[in-house]
CSV table of C-alpha atoms in Angstrom, one decimal:
chain,number,residue,atom,x,y,z
Z,15,MET,CA,0.0,0.0,0.0
Z,16,LYS,CA,1.4,3.4,-1.0
Z,17,ARG,CA,2.0,6.0,1.6
Z,18,VAL,CA,-0.8,8.5,1.8
Z,19,ASP,CA,1.3,11.5,0.8
Z,20,GLU,CA,2.4,9.6,-2.3
Z,21,LEU,CA,-1.2,9.3,-3.5
Z,22,LEU,CA,-1.4,12.8,-5.0
Z,23,VAL,CA,1.9,12.5,-6.8
Z,24,THR,CA,1.4,11.5,-10.4
Z,25,ALA,CA,4.3,10.8,-12.8
Z,26,ARG,CA,3.3,13.6,-15.2
Z,27,GLU,CA,5.7,12.3,-17.9
Z,28,GLU,CA,3.4,9.4,-18.4
Z,29,GLY,CA,0.7,11.7,-19.7
Z,30,PRO,CA,-3.0,11.2,-19.3
Z,31,PRO,CA,-4.2,7.6,-18.7
Z,32,GLU,CA,-6.2,5.8,-21.3
Z,33,PHE,CA,-9.4,4.1,-20.0
Z,34,GLY,CA,-10.4,1.1,-22.0
Z,35,PRO,CA,-13.6,-1.0,-22.2
Z,36,ASP,CA,-12.3,-3.4,-19.5
Z,37,PHE,CA,-11.9,-0.6,-17.0
Z,38,ARG,CA,-15.3,0.8,-17.9
Z,39,ALA,CA,-16.9,-2.6,-17.4
Z,40,SER,CA,-15.2,-2.9,-14.0
Z,41,LEU,CA,-16.2,0.7,-13.0
Z,42,LEU,CA,-19.8,-0.2,-13.9
Z,43,ASP,CA,-19.5,-3.3,-11.7
Z,44,LEU,CA,-18.2,-1.2,-8.9
Z,45,LEU,CA,-21.2,1.2,-9.2
Z,46,LYS,CA,-23.6,-1.7,-9.4
Z,47,TRP,CA,-22.1,-3.5,-6.4
Z,48,ARG,CA,-21.6,-0.5,-4.2
Z,49,ARG,CA,-24.2,-1.0,-1.5
Z,50,ASP,CA,-25.3,0.9,1.6
Z,51,VAL,CA,-24.1,-1.6,4.1
Z,52,ARG,CA,-25.7,-2.1,7.5
Z,53,ARG,CA,-24.3,-5.5,8.6
Z,54,PHE,CA,-20.6,-5.7,9.2
Z,55,LYS,CA,-18.1,-8.4,10.3
Z,56,PRO,CA,-16.1,-7.4,13.4
Z,57,THR,CA,-12.8,-7.6,11.5
Z,58,PRO,CA,-11.0,-4.3,11.9
Z,59,LEU,CA,-9.8,-2.4,8.8
Z,60,PRO,CA,-6.1,-2.8,8.0
Z,61,ALA,CA,-3.7,-0.3,9.5
Z,62,GLY,CA,-3.5,2.9,7.4
Z,63,MET,CA,-6.6,2.1,5.4
Z,64,ILE,CA,-8.7,5.0,6.8
Z,65,ASP,CA,-6.0,7.5,6.1
Z,66,ARG,CA,-5.7,6.1,2.6
Z,67,LEU,CA,-9.5,6.2,1.9
Z,68,ILE,CA,-9.7,9.8,3.2
Z,69,ALA,CA,-6.8,10.9,1.1
Z,70,ILE,CA,-8.5,9.4,-1.9
Z,71,ALA,CA,-11.8,11.2,-0.9
Z,72,CYS,CA,-9.8,14.5,-0.9
Z,73,LEU,CA,-9.3,14.0,-4.7
Z,74,SER,CA,-12.9,14.9,-5.1
Z,75,PRO,CA,-14.1,18.0,-6.9
Z,76,SER,CA,-15.0,21.0,-4.7
Z,77,VAL,CA,-16.5,24.3,-5.5
Z,78,GLY,CA,-13.8,26.9,-6.0
Z,79,LEU,CA,-11.2,24.3,-4.9
Z,80,SER,CA,-12.5,25.0,-1.3
Z,81,GLU,CA,-12.0,21.4,-0.1
Z,82,PRO,CA,-14.6,22.0,2.6
Z,83,TRP,CA,-14.7,18.3,3.8
Z,84,ARG,CA,-13.9,17.5,7.4
Z,85,PHE,CA,-13.6,13.9,8.6
Z,86,ALA,CA,-14.1,13.2,12.3
Z,87,ILE,CA,-12.9,9.7,13.1
Z,88,VAL,CA,-15.1,8.6,16.0
Z,89,ASP,CA,-13.4,6.0,18.3
Z,90,ASP,CA,-14.4,7.2,21.8
Z,91,LYS,CA,-16.9,4.8,23.3
Z,92,GLU,CA,-19.0,7.5,25.1
Z,93,ARG,CA,-19.3,9.5,21.9
Z,94,ARG,CA,-20.3,6.5,19.9
Z,95,ALA,CA,-22.9,5.6,22.5
Z,96,ALA,CA,-24.3,9.2,22.4
Z,97,ILE,CA,-24.6,9.0,18.6
Z,98,ARG,CA,-26.3,5.6,18.9
Z,99,ALA,CA,-28.8,7.1,21.3
Z,100,CYS,CA,-29.4,10.0,18.9
Z,101,PHE,CA,-30.1,7.5,16.1
Z,102,GLU,CA,-32.5,5.5,18.3
Z,103,GLU,CA,-34.5,8.6,19.2
Z,104,CYS,CA,-34.7,10.0,15.6
Z,105,ASN,CA,-35.5,6.5,14.4
Z,106,ARG,CA,-38.5,6.2,16.8
Z,107,ASP,CA,-39.8,9.6,15.6
Z,108,ALA,CA,-39.4,8.5,11.9
Z,109,LEU,CA,-41.2,5.2,12.7
Z,110,ARG,CA,-44.2,7.2,14.0
Z,111,MET,CA,-44.4,9.1,10.7
Z,112,GLN,CA,-45.0,5.9,8.8
Z,113,THR,CA,-48.4,4.6,7.9
Z,114,PRO,CA,-49.5,1.6,9.9
Z,115,ASP,CA,-48.8,-0.9,7.1
Z,116,ARG,CA,-45.4,0.6,6.4
Z,117,ALA,CA,-44.5,0.9,10.1
Z,118,ALA,CA,-44.1,-2.8,10.6
Z,119,LEU,CA,-41.8,-3.1,7.7
Z,120,TYR,CA,-39.9,0.0,8.8
Z,121,ALA,CA,-39.3,-1.5,12.2
Z,122,ARG,CA,-37.8,-4.6,10.6
Z,123,LEU,CA,-35.3,-2.7,8.5
Z,124,LYS,CA,-31.8,-2.5,9.9
Z,125,LEU,CA,-31.1,1.2,9.3
Z,126,ALA,CA,-27.8,1.6,11.1
Z,127,GLY,CA,-24.7,-0.5,11.6
Z,128,LEU,CA,-23.6,1.5,14.6
Z,129,ASP,CA,-23.1,-1.5,16.9
Z,130,ASP,CA,-21.0,-3.6,14.5
Z,131,ALA,CA,-19.0,-1.2,12.3
Z,132,PRO,CA,-15.4,-1.2,13.4
Z,133,CYS,CA,-14.8,2.2,11.8
Z,134,GLN,CA,-17.1,5.2,12.1
Z,135,ILE,CA,-16.6,8.7,10.6
Z,136,ALA,CA,-18.7,11.8,10.9
Z,137,VAL,CA,-18.4,14.1,7.9
Z,138,PHE,CA,-18.9,17.8,8.0
Z,139,ALA,CA,-18.8,20.8,5.6
Z,140,ASP,CA,-16.8,23.8,6.9
Z,141,ARG,CA,-19.2,26.5,5.7
Z,142,SER,CA,-16.7,29.2,7.0
Z,143,THR,CA,-13.6,28.1,5.1
Z,144,ALA,CA,-11.8,30.9,3.3
Z,145,GLN,CA,-10.2,28.4,1.0
Z,146,GLY,CA,-11.4,29.1,-2.6
Z,147,ALA,CA,-12.1,32.7,-1.8
Z,148,GLY,CA,-15.8,32.2,-2.2
Z,149,LEU,CA,-15.6,31.2,-5.8
Z,150,GLY,CA,-18.8,29.6,-7.0
Z,151,ARG,CA,-20.5,30.0,-3.6
Z,152,LEU,CA,-22.2,33.4,-3.8
Z,153,THR,CA,-25.5,32.3,-5.3
Z,154,MET,CA,-25.2,28.7,-4.1
Z,155,PRO,CA,-23.4,28.4,-0.7
Z,156,GLU,CA,-24.9,24.9,-0.5
Z,157,ALA,CA,-22.4,23.9,-3.2
Z,158,LEU,CA,-20.0,23.5,-0.3
Z,159,ASP,CA,-22.2,20.8,1.1
Z,160,TYR,CA,-22.5,19.1,-2.3
Z,161,SER,CA,-18.7,18.9,-2.5
Z,162,VAL,CA,-18.6,17.1,0.8
Z,163,ALA,CA,-21.4,14.7,-0.2
Z,164,ILE,CA,-19.3,13.9,-3.3
Z,165,SER,CA,-16.2,13.3,-1.2
Z,166,ILE,CA,-18.2,10.7,0.8
Z,167,HIS,CA,-19.1,9.1,-2.5
Z,168,THR,CA,-15.5,8.9,-3.5
Z,169,LEU,CA,-14.5,7.4,-0.2
Z,170,TRP,CA,-17.4,4.9,-0.7
Z,171,LEU,CA,-16.2,3.8,-4.1
Z,172,ALA,CA,-12.6,3.5,-3.0
Z,173,ALA,CA,-13.7,1.4,0.0
Z,174,ARG,CA,-15.8,-0.9,-2.1
Z,175,ALA,CA,-12.9,-1.4,-4.4
Z,176,GLU,CA,-11.0,-2.7,-1.4
Z,177,GLY,CA,-13.9,-5.0,-0.4
Z,178,ILE,CA,-14.9,-2.7,2.4
Z,179,GLY,CA,-18.6,-1.7,2.9
Z,180,LEU,CA,-19.9,1.7,3.9
Z,181,GLY,CA,-23.3,2.6,5.3
Z,182,TRP,CA,-24.4,6.3,5.4
Z,183,VAL,CA,-26.6,7.0,8.4
Z,184,SER,CA,-28.8,10.1,8.0
Z,185,ILE,CA,-31.4,9.3,10.7
Z,186,LEU,CA,-29.6,11.7,13.1
Z,187,ASP,CA,-30.1,15.2,14.4
Z,188,PRO,CA,-27.3,17.2,12.7
Z,189,LYS,CA,-27.1,19.8,15.5
Z,190,ARG,CA,-26.8,17.2,18.2
Z,191,ILE,CA,-24.1,15.3,16.3
Z,192,ALA,CA,-22.0,18.5,16.1
Z,193,VAL,CA,-22.4,19.0,19.9
Z,194,ILE,CA,-21.6,15.3,20.7
Z,195,LEU,CA,-18.4,15.5,18.6
Z,196,ASP,CA,-17.5,19.1,19.8
Z,197,VAL,CA,-16.7,20.4,16.3
Z,198,PRO,CA,-16.3,24.1,15.3
Z,199,GLU,CA,-19.5,26.2,15.1
Z,200,HIS,CA,-19.7,26.6,11.3
Z,201,TRP,CA,-19.3,23.0,10.5
Z,202,VAL,CA,-22.5,21.5,9.0
Z,203,PHE,CA,-23.1,17.8,9.5
Z,204,ILE,CA,-23.4,16.0,6.2
Z,205,GLY,CA,-23.4,12.3,7.1
Z,206,TYR,CA,-22.3,9.6,9.5
Z,207,LEU,CA,-20.4,6.7,7.9
Z,208,CYS,CA,-20.1,3.2,9.2
Z,209,LEU,CA,-17.3,1.2,7.6
Z,210,GLY,CA,-16.2,-2.4,7.8
Z,211,TYR,CA,-16.2,-5.7,5.9
Z,212,PRO,CA,-19.7,-6.5,4.8
Z,213,VAL,CA,-21.5,-9.7,6.0
Z,214,ALA,CA,-22.9,-10.1,2.4
Z,215,GLU,CA,-22.4,-8.6,-1.0
Z,216,ASP,CA,-25.2,-7.8,-3.4
Z,217,ASP,CA,-26.0,-5.9,-6.5
Z,218,ARG,CA,-29.5,-4.9,-5.3
Z,219,PRO,CA,-30.1,-2.2,-2.7
Z,220,ALA,CA,-31.2,-3.7,0.6
Z,221,LEU,CA,-34.3,-1.5,0.6
Z,222,GLU,CA,-35.3,-3.2,-2.7
Z,223,ARG,CA,-34.6,-6.7,-1.4
Z,224,GLU,CA,-36.6,-5.9,1.7
Z,225,GLY,CA,-39.6,-4.7,-0.3
Z,226,TRP,CA,-39.4,-1.0,0.9
Z,227,GLU,CA,-38.9,0.6,-2.5
Z,228,ARG,CA,-37.8,-0.3,-6.0
Z,229,ARG,CA,-35.6,1.4,-8.5
Z,230,HIS,CA,-37.2,3.1,-11.5
Z,231,PRO,CA,-36.1,3.3,-15.1
Z,232,PRO,CA,-33.6,6.2,-15.8
Z,233,ALA,CA,-36.0,7.5,-18.5
Z,234,LYS,CA,-38.4,8.6,-15.8
Z,235,ALA,CA,-35.8,11.0,-14.4
Z,236,MET,CA,-35.0,12.7,-17.8
Z,237,LEU,CA,-36.7,15.5,-19.6
Z,238,TYR,CA,-35.8,17.7,-22.6
Z,239,ARG,CA,-35.8,21.5,-22.7
O,25,MET,CA,-22.3,0.0,-26.5
O,26,LYS,CA,-24.8,-1.8,-24.4
O,27,ARG,CA,-28.4,-0.7,-24.5
O,28,VAL,CA,-29.4,1.5,-21.6
O,29,ASP,CA,-31.9,-0.8,-20.2
O,30,GLU,CA,-29.3,-3.6,-20.2
O,31,LEU,CA,-27.1,-1.6,-17.8
O,32,LEU,CA,-29.0,-2.5,-14.7
O,33,VAL,CA,-29.1,-6.2,-15.5
O,34,THR,CA,-26.3,-8.2,-13.8
O,35,ALA,CA,-25.6,-11.8,-14.4
O,36,ARG,CA,-26.2,-12.8,-10.7
O,37,GLU,CA,-24.8,-16.3,-11.2
O,38,GLU,CA,-21.4,-14.7,-11.7
O,39,GLY,CA,-21.4,-13.6,-8.1
O,40,PRO,CA,-19.8,-10.5,-6.7
O,41,PRO,CA,-16.9,-9.0,-8.8
O,42,GLU,CA,-13.4,-9.1,-7.5
O,43,PHE,CA,-11.5,-5.8,-7.7
O,44,GLY,CA,-7.8,-6.2,-7.9
O,45,PRO,CA,-4.8,-3.8,-7.6
O,46,ASP,CA,-4.9,-3.0,-11.3
O,47,PHE,CA,-8.4,-1.8,-11.1
O,48,ARG,CA,-7.7,0.2,-8.0
O,49,ALA,CA,-4.8,1.9,-9.7
O,50,SER,CA,-6.9,2.8,-12.7
O,51,LEU,CA,-9.7,4.0,-10.4
O,52,LEU,CA,-7.2,6.2,-8.6
O,53,ASP,CA,-6.0,7.5,-12.1
O,54,LEU,CA,-9.7,8.3,-12.9
O,55,LEU,CA,-10.1,10.3,-9.7
O,56,LYS,CA,-6.8,12.1,-10.3
O,57,TRP,CA,-7.6,13.0,-13.9
O,58,ARG,CA,-11.2,13.9,-13.4
O,59,ARG,CA,-11.2,17.6,-14.0
O,60,ASP,CA,-13.8,20.4,-13.9
O,61,VAL,CA,-13.6,21.1,-17.6
O,62,ARG,CA,-14.3,24.6,-19.1
O,63,ARG,CA,-12.8,24.3,-22.6
O,64,PHE,CA,-14.5,21.9,-25.0
O,65,LYS,CA,-14.0,20.8,-28.6
O,66,PRO,CA,-17.0,21.3,-30.7
O,67,THR,CA,-17.3,17.5,-31.5
O,68,PRO,CA,-20.7,16.3,-30.4
O,69,LEU,CA,-21.0,13.3,-28.1
O,70,PRO,CA,-21.8,9.9,-29.8
O,71,ALA,CA,-25.4,9.0,-30.2
O,72,GLY,CA,-26.9,7.4,-27.1
O,73,MET,CA,-24.0,8.6,-24.9
O,74,ILE,CA,-26.1,10.9,-22.8
O,75,ASP,CA,-28.7,8.3,-22.1
O,76,ARG,CA,-26.0,5.9,-21.1
O,77,LEU,CA,-24.3,8.3,-18.8
O,78,ILE,CA,-27.5,9.2,-17.1
O,79,ALA,CA,-28.5,5.6,-16.7
O,80,ILE,CA,-25.1,5.0,-15.0
O,81,ALA,CA,-25.7,8.1,-12.8
O,82,CYS,CA,-29.0,6.4,-11.7
O,83,LEU,CA,-26.9,3.6,-10.1
O,84,SER,CA,-25.9,6.1,-7.4
O,85,PRO,CA,-26.9,5.8,-3.8
O,86,SER,CA,-30.0,7.8,-2.7
O,87,VAL,CA,-31.5,8.3,0.7
O,88,GLY,CA,-34.3,5.8,1.2
O,89,LEU,CA,-33.9,4.7,-2.4
O,90,SER,CA,-35.7,7.9,-3.3
O,91,GLU,CA,-33.8,8.4,-6.6
O,92,PRO,CA,-34.6,12.2,-6.4
O,93,TRP,CA,-32.4,13.1,-9.4
O,94,ARG,CA,-34.0,14.8,-12.4
O,95,PHE,CA,-31.9,15.5,-15.5
O,96,ALA,CA,-33.1,18.2,-17.9
O,97,ILE,CA,-31.2,18.0,-21.1
O,98,VAL,CA,-31.0,21.6,-22.5
O,99,ASP,CA,-30.9,21.9,-26.3
O,100,ASP,CA,-33.1,24.8,-27.0
O,101,LYS,CA,-31.1,27.8,-28.1
O,102,GLU,CA,-33.2,30.4,-26.4
O,103,ARG,CA,-33.1,28.6,-23.0
O,104,ARG,CA,-29.3,28.2,-23.4
O,105,ALA,CA,-29.0,31.9,-24.1
O,106,ALA,CA,-31.1,32.7,-21.0
O,107,ILE,CA,-28.9,30.5,-18.9
O,108,ARG,CA,-25.8,32.1,-20.3
O,109,ALA,CA,-27.2,35.6,-19.4
O,110,CYS,CA,-27.9,34.4,-15.9
O,111,PHE,CA,-24.3,33.2,-15.6
O,112,GLU,CA,-23.0,36.5,-16.9
O,113,GLU,CA,-25.0,38.5,-14.3
O,114,CYS,CA,-24.1,36.3,-11.4
O,115,ASN,CA,-20.5,36.2,-12.4
O,116,ARG,CA,-20.4,40.1,-12.5
O,117,ASP,CA,-21.8,40.1,-9.0
O,118,ALA,CA,-19.3,37.6,-7.8
O,119,LEU,CA,-16.4,39.6,-9.4
O,120,ARG,CA,-17.5,42.6,-7.4
O,121,MET,CA,-17.2,40.6,-4.2
O,122,GLN,CA,-13.5,39.9,-4.7
O,123,THR,CA,-10.7,42.0,-3.3
O,124,PRO,CA,-9.0,44.2,-5.9
O,125,ASP,CA,-5.9,42.0,-6.2
O,126,ARG,CA,-8.1,38.9,-6.6
O,127,ALA,CA,-10.6,40.5,-9.0
O,128,ALA,CA,-8.1,40.7,-11.9
O,129,LEU,CA,-7.3,37.0,-11.6
O,130,TYR,CA,-11.0,36.2,-11.2
O,131,ALA,CA,-11.8,38.1,-14.4
O,132,ARG,CA,-9.2,36.0,-16.3
O,133,LEU,CA,-10.5,32.6,-15.1
O,134,LYS,CA,-12.8,30.8,-17.5
O,135,LEU,CA,-15.6,29.8,-15.2
O,136,ALA,CA,-18.1,28.4,-17.7
O,137,GLY,CA,-18.1,26.4,-20.9
O,138,LEU,CA,-21.5,27.4,-21.9
O,139,ASP,CA,-20.6,28.6,-25.4
O,140,ASP,CA,-18.6,25.6,-26.4
O,141,ALA,CA,-20.1,22.6,-24.6
O,142,PRO,CA,-22.1,20.5,-27.1
O,143,CYS,CA,-24.1,18.9,-24.3
O,144,GLN,CA,-25.7,20.7,-21.4
O,145,ILE,CA,-27.7,19.2,-18.6
O,146,ALA,CA,-29.4,21.0,-15.6
O,147,VAL,CA,-29.8,18.7,-12.6
O,148,PHE,CA,-32.5,19.1,-10.0
O,149,ALA,CA,-33.6,17.3,-6.8
O,150,ASP,CA,-37.3,16.5,-6.6
O,151,ARG,CA,-37.9,17.5,-2.9
O,152,SER,CA,-41.5,16.3,-3.2
O,153,THR,CA,-40.9,12.8,-4.4
O,154,ALA,CA,-42.9,10.1,-2.5
O,155,GLN,CA,-40.4,7.5,-3.6
O,156,GLY,CA,-38.7,6.0,-0.5
O,157,ALA,CA,-41.6,7.0,1.7
O,158,GLY,CA,-39.5,9.6,3.5
O,159,LEU,CA,-37.0,7.2,4.9
O,160,GLY,CA,-33.9,8.9,6.1
O,161,ARG,CA,-35.3,12.4,5.3
O,162,LEU,CA,-37.1,13.4,8.5
O,163,THR,CA,-34.2,15.0,10.3
O,164,MET,CA,-32.2,15.7,7.1
O,165,PRO,CA,-34.4,16.6,4.1
O,166,GLU,CA,-31.2,17.9,2.5
O,167,ALA,CA,-30.1,14.3,2.1
O,168,LEU,CA,-32.2,14.3,-1.1
O,169,ASP,CA,-29.9,17.1,-2.5
O,170,TYR,CA,-26.8,15.2,-1.5
O,171,SER,CA,-28.1,12.1,-3.4
O,172,VAL,CA,-28.4,14.3,-6.5
O,173,ALA,CA,-25.0,15.8,-6.1
O,174,ILE,CA,-23.6,12.3,-5.9
O,175,SER,CA,-25.4,11.2,-9.0
O,176,ILE,CA,-23.7,14.1,-10.8
O,177,HIS,CA,-20.4,12.8,-9.5
O,178,THR,CA,-21.2,9.3,-10.9
O,179,LEU,CA,-22.0,10.8,-14.2
O,180,TRP,CA,-18.8,12.8,-14.1
O,181,LEU,CA,-16.7,9.7,-13.5
O,182,ALA,CA,-18.5,7.6,-16.1
O,183,ALA,CA,-18.0,10.5,-18.6
O,184,ARG,CA,-14.2,10.8,-17.8
O,185,ALA,CA,-13.8,7.1,-18.3
O,186,GLU,CA,-15.2,7.7,-21.9
O,187,GLY,CA,-12.7,10.5,-22.4
O,188,ILE,CA,-15.5,13.1,-22.0
O,189,GLY,CA,-15.1,16.1,-19.8
O,190,LEU,CA,-17.6,17.7,-17.5
O,191,GLY,CA,-17.8,21.2,-16.0
O,192,TRP,CA,-20.1,22.0,-13.1
O,193,VAL,CA,-21.4,25.5,-13.2
O,194,SER,CA,-22.7,26.9,-9.9
O,195,ILE,CA,-22.4,30.6,-10.6
O,196,LEU,CA,-26.1,30.7,-11.4
O,197,ASP,CA,-29.3,31.8,-9.7
O,198,PRO,CA,-31.1,28.6,-8.8
O,199,LYS,CA,-34.6,30.0,-8.8
O,200,ARG,CA,-34.1,31.7,-12.2
O,201,ILE,CA,-32.8,28.4,-13.7
O,202,ALA,CA,-35.9,26.6,-12.6
O,203,VAL,CA,-38.0,29.3,-14.3
O,204,ILE,CA,-36.0,29.3,-17.5
O,205,LEU,CA,-36.3,25.6,-17.8
O,206,ASP,CA,-40.0,25.5,-16.6
O,207,VAL,CA,-39.6,22.6,-14.2
O,208,PRO,CA,-42.0,21.6,-11.4
O,209,GLU,CA,-42.3,23.8,-8.4
O,210,HIS,CA,-40.6,21.5,-5.8
O,211,TRP,CA,-37.5,20.8,-7.9
O,212,VAL,CA,-34.4,22.3,-6.3
O,213,PHE,CA,-31.6,23.2,-8.7
O,214,ILE,CA,-28.4,21.4,-7.9
O,215,GLY,CA,-26.0,22.1,-10.8
O,216,TYR,CA,-25.6,22.9,-14.4
O,217,LEU,CA,-23.4,20.5,-16.3
O,218,CYS,CA,-21.4,21.2,-19.5
O,219,LEU,CA,-20.2,18.1,-21.3
O,220,GLY,CA,-18.0,17.5,-24.3
O,221,TYR,CA,-14.5,16.4,-25.3
O,222,PRO,CA,-11.9,18.5,-23.4
O,223,VAL,CA,-9.4,20.7,-25.2
O,224,ALA,CA,-6.7,19.4,-22.8
O,225,GLU,CA,-6.3,16.8,-20.0
O,226,ASP,CA,-4.6,17.4,-16.8
O,227,ASP,CA,-4.2,15.9,-13.3
O,228,ARG,CA,-4.1,19.3,-11.6
O,229,PRO,CA,-7.3,21.4,-11.0
O,230,ALA,CA,-7.5,24.4,-13.4
O,231,LEU,CA,-7.8,26.7,-10.3
O,232,GLU,CA,-4.5,25.4,-9.0
O,233,ARG,CA,-2.8,25.8,-12.4
O,234,GLU,CA,-4.1,29.4,-12.7
O,235,GLY,CA,-2.9,30.3,-9.2
O,236,TRP,CA,-6.4,30.8,-7.6
O,237,GLU,CA,-6.1,28.2,-4.9
O,238,ARG,CA,-4.0,25.1,-4.1
O,239,ARG,CA,-4.9,21.7,-2.6
O,240,HIS,CA,-4.1,21.0,1.0
O,241,PRO,CA,-2.8,17.8,2.6
O,242,PRO,CA,-5.6,15.4,3.6
O,243,ALA,CA,-4.4,15.4,7.2
O,244,LYS,CA,-5.6,18.9,7.6
O,245,ALA,CA,-9.2,17.7,7.0
O,246,MET,CA,-9.0,15.0,9.6
O,247,LEU,CA,-9.7,15.0,13.4
O,248,TYR,CA,-10.1,12.3,16.0
O,249,ARG,CA,-13.0,12.1,18.5
């Protein structure tokens, strides 16, 4: 495994890489088999893996090159327990919002992996960063948050390519997470990530397998103007 | 090129794919050479390419399997001109916000590719979608927008793997774009994408090459809790 600070160094003399049909087919496989994982083996991640995955995530695009992503690696038992309690409470509230026929199914879904996941990362957007000098953010300050969401996706794909699963927990109170983790005031909570080796691999989303929702044809999401 | 509706079909009997070191190295190259492209050749994209890229984007994760992404393919000359005018105005405002020493550099940056890009797509989040039955959205409704930002990233990577460049324009007034493109009321504008074959390829962000901003070491974005 390369050292993290070597990741950004490219041998420029080689010129731009060529991506052929084999790579494109594997990339498509990666996208198809990237799942939102909620069941993890207890096996810890190899030493240095988190640093590596976060370094790769930092290759993501960001508005104005602001790099607003902040990764809080959560190991402390008490903080983890507080986050778990926050999930339990928000999940109970969400359960109450479901129709009776849906509530039973909702209650059966495993929506977090907080007990099992050996590695947990809370990801924030630093809305106050001066980096990028505000470029691209005047009319759309939320573009900072989108950059961070994309960095999570990059981390997700890099993890899956290592056989590591990721689950993104959003059934949480963003303000409470910021307090539990004692982060600076202008950091906006984007997502809580559980990482570890998955109990099972699949090319269908768990929510589809469990009968919660199904995917729709791409054509339904397209229009012409 | 496979038909779009074949993209989602996986031969399940093959089992999960194995991703080896060669694929991981190519994936890293893809992430390093994915640029925010602003200079395009006039060459149109091959027939069917947009459908294919959007179908791949639809493989992205979405909160509660809500698939809230909506892709408006913008071909109409008058609408394109109106969007260009919107960019010009927002860009002038943004220029005025820069300090005098920065303003000269800002004015030199090419921040859109709206004149050259043969393909242009406005991407929205349908905040009113019933799909997913609200799962994961009660405490964080903005998770819908994050799903859409991630679908743009997927499209971006798939395009780059085909040698196609993408530029994400955010110097726009979201409400005005929604009016120009006459989209449903609850659609939130996420980004405007310019696609085409790039004039040049690089592994360094244009903003870094132009001296606007530089990337920082990943360790600066990490903390432990």
